[in-house]
Amino acid sequence: MIQALWRRRGVPLAWLLLSRQPVRLLIALAGISFAGILMFMQLGFRDGLFDASVTIHRLFDADLVLMSPRSMSSISMAGFPERRLIQTMAEPAVESVSPVHWNFVLWRNPETRSTRSLLALGFEPDDALFVDSMLADQSASLRQKGRVLFDARSRPEFGPVAERFNAGQVVESEVAGQRVRVSGLVELGPSFGADGNLITSRETFRSLLPSTSRGSIELGLIRLRDGADPEAVAERLRAWLPNDVSVFTKKAFIEFEKNYWRSSTAIGFIFSLGAAMGFVVGCVIVYQILYGDVSDHLPEYATLMAMGYPLRDLLAVVVREGLMLALVGYVPAYAAGEGLYALIRGSTQLPVGMSPQRAVLVFSLILVMCMGSALVAMRKLADADPAEIF
Amino acid sequence: MADPAPIVATNVSHSYGTGSMRREVLQDINFRVDPGEVVLLTGPSGCGKTTLLTLVGALRSLQHGELQVLGVPLAQAGRGDRRRLRQRIGMIFQGHNLLRCLTAEQNVQMGADLLPGLSYAQRRGQAREWLRAVGLGDQLSKVPHDLSGGQKQRVAIARALAAHPRLLLADEPTAALDGRTGREIVELLQRLAREQGCGVLMVTHDPRILDLADRLLAMEDGRLIENRVASMPAG
Ligand SMILES: Nc1ncnc2c1ncn2[C@@H]1O[C@H](COP(=O)(O)OP(=O)(O)OP(=O)(O)O)[C@@H](O)[C@H]1O
Ligand SMILES: [Mg+2]
C-alpha cells in the first residue's frame, strides 16, 4: 500500500476524480476548511483563555507566593493577614517580600461616563512587583496619592485612556467614586476574568476600597536568595506557618490559576468540545465525499480491476484523494485561522495566536479525519466485482 | 508454435448457486482460439455466453474442466495469477465503461500504464498512437460525455489494445450502436487485432457482422452446438 502511494508516474487518477467535479470538490474543501477553522478557533480560544488568565501571574517578581486558602482564582481573591508575609522573613533563604492588594474596582469611562469593573493591584511603589522593567521608571509617580498606572491593552470599553495619555493630555477618571489621575501606562492585557487592569500604590488602593481591612493582603510575593530551592523553602514555610495561608511556588501559582479555568469552569471543556465537533463535522463531510466518490465510480473501479489493476492501486487512489483533500483543505483553514486570530486579538485583546504546536495539531486532526474517512469509504470498494461488468 | 494459443477450453462446466438453487449454465464446453483468429460467439439470451467470457477473462474462478488462457492454466491459478493474466487480456464491454473523469487520451493511457518498463512519455505517446489508429487523433482531450457512442467504443478499443493484449474479449460491443457504426467498429477491431496477431473472442447478436469472423461458435443452453468455419472476408 505504501509503495503504491509512490508508484511510478501515470494518469493522476485521484486528482482527476476530485477535480472533474469542481462543485463537489469545493464543498469538500469548504467542509474541511470549516472544520479546520472551527478547531483553530476553539483551541485558540481555549489556549488563549488559559494564557490570558496568567499574564499577570507570570509577570510577578517572586519565587514563592502566599495566598489565602480561600482564594480560588484571580476573580475571587480573599485576604490573609499581612503578618504571615512578614513572618516568612524569619526563614534565612527569604531575601525580600512584597505585599500586594488585589481586587476588582469600578472604573468610569472618562468619555462615556459609564462604569465597568477592572482589576486593581496595589503595591508599595518602592517594592519590586514585576520581573518586567515596565514599572521601573513609573512606580515612583505612584507615591503621590490618587495616581494610577493604566493597562494600555485594556478593552476599549474603558475609554480612550491610552490614546489621550499618549497625546499628552491629563487623563482623570473616577474609580470607586474617587478621582484618580493616570500617571503612566503599562502593557498587561485583559484576561477572561478581567477586562482591564490598573496598578496603584497600596495607599491609594486602600482609599479606593475602604472596606479593605488593615493588615490584610491578597497576595504576598517572596523572593529567595540565590541558590535557594523554592520547593524546599515552600515546604519548610508550610510546616510552621499557620493554615490561614497557603504557600505556592511561582509555577504552582500559575498552574493553580490555569487549573481553575480548566477544571472549576466548563470553559476548557466547552472549547475542547467545540473543537471535537469541528472534527466530527469534518469527518462526516469528508466521508460523504469519498464514499460518494467510490459509489459513483464503482463500475469504473471494477473496470480497472478487470483490466488487471491490483486492488491496492485502487485503495491508494482513495487514500491519495484523502491526502489531497487534507492538504488543500488545510491551507485555507490555516490562513483563515491566522486572520481570525488577528481579528480576535484586535477586538478582545486576548493573547490568541497561531502556535506551531496548534498548527501541527490541527493539521494532524485534519489528516486523521481525511485518512479515517478514506479507510471507511474504501470498504465500499469490496463491492466492485469485475465479474459483473460485462 | 512460439505463441501459446490464446484460448484452449476442455470440458469447461460452470454452475451458479448451491444446493437446490444450483443451476448449470455451461456444460462441457470445448473450443480453442488461435493467435490472430477472430471468433464470434452467438446464441439466445441467457445461454451462458457472458459467463463463458468472464471465465476466459479470469474474472471468475473456474469450477470444472480445463481452461488455458495465453498458456496459463486457470484451474491452478490464484487471485494474483488471474490479475496478472488480465493485464494481458484486452476487454471491451457492452457499455464502453470508460472512466468518466478522464479524457479520451487518459482513458487509453490507463491501458498503456499497465505496460512495464516504459517511461511516462512513452506510454503517453502510445496512447496517442492508438487513438490515431482508431481515428480519434483529433479528440484526445475530450471526456467521454462529449463523444458519440461510436467514438466512445473506439476509445474503449484503443484502451484495450494499448496494453498490448494477446487476446481480446468483447461482449456485444455493438449493442449500443446503430448497425452501420457497429459494423465499422467491428471491422476496425478485426483489422487492428489481425495487425497485432491478437486472438479475438466476441459475443454478438448482430447478424450483419457475422461475415467478419474467421469462425463462428453457436451456443444453446450452455452447450456449443456448432463449430463451423465462416467464409473468409475479403478485407
Ligand atoms: N451472477 C449470477 N448468479 C446467478 N446466476 C447468473 C449469474 N449470472 C448469470 N446468471 C444466469 O446464468 C445464465 C447465463 O447467463 P449469461 O449472462 O451467461 O447469459 P448470456 O448468454 O450472456 O445472455 P445475454 O445474451 O442475455 O447476455 C442466465 O440464466 C442467468 O440468469
Ligand atoms: Mg451476456
XYZ file of C-alpha atoms in Angstrom, chain A residues 11 20 40 66 112 119 136 192 195 205 208 237 242 260 301 322 330:
17
model
C -2.582 9.246 -15.046
C -13.549 16.881 -12.573
C -8.369 26.548 15.235
C 1.416 33.490 49.672
C -18.965 57.992 28.138
C -8.678 44.542 38.217
C 10.859 50.796 36.707
C -11.241 36.173 30.685
C -11.347 43.235 31.038
C -5.753 51.226 46.769
C -10.372 53.400 46.730
C 7.309 27.516 55.349
C -0.483 28.696 60.375
C -9.230 26.920 37.988
C -13.170 0.774 -10.378
C -7.999 11.818 1.158
C -5.774 22.813 5.427
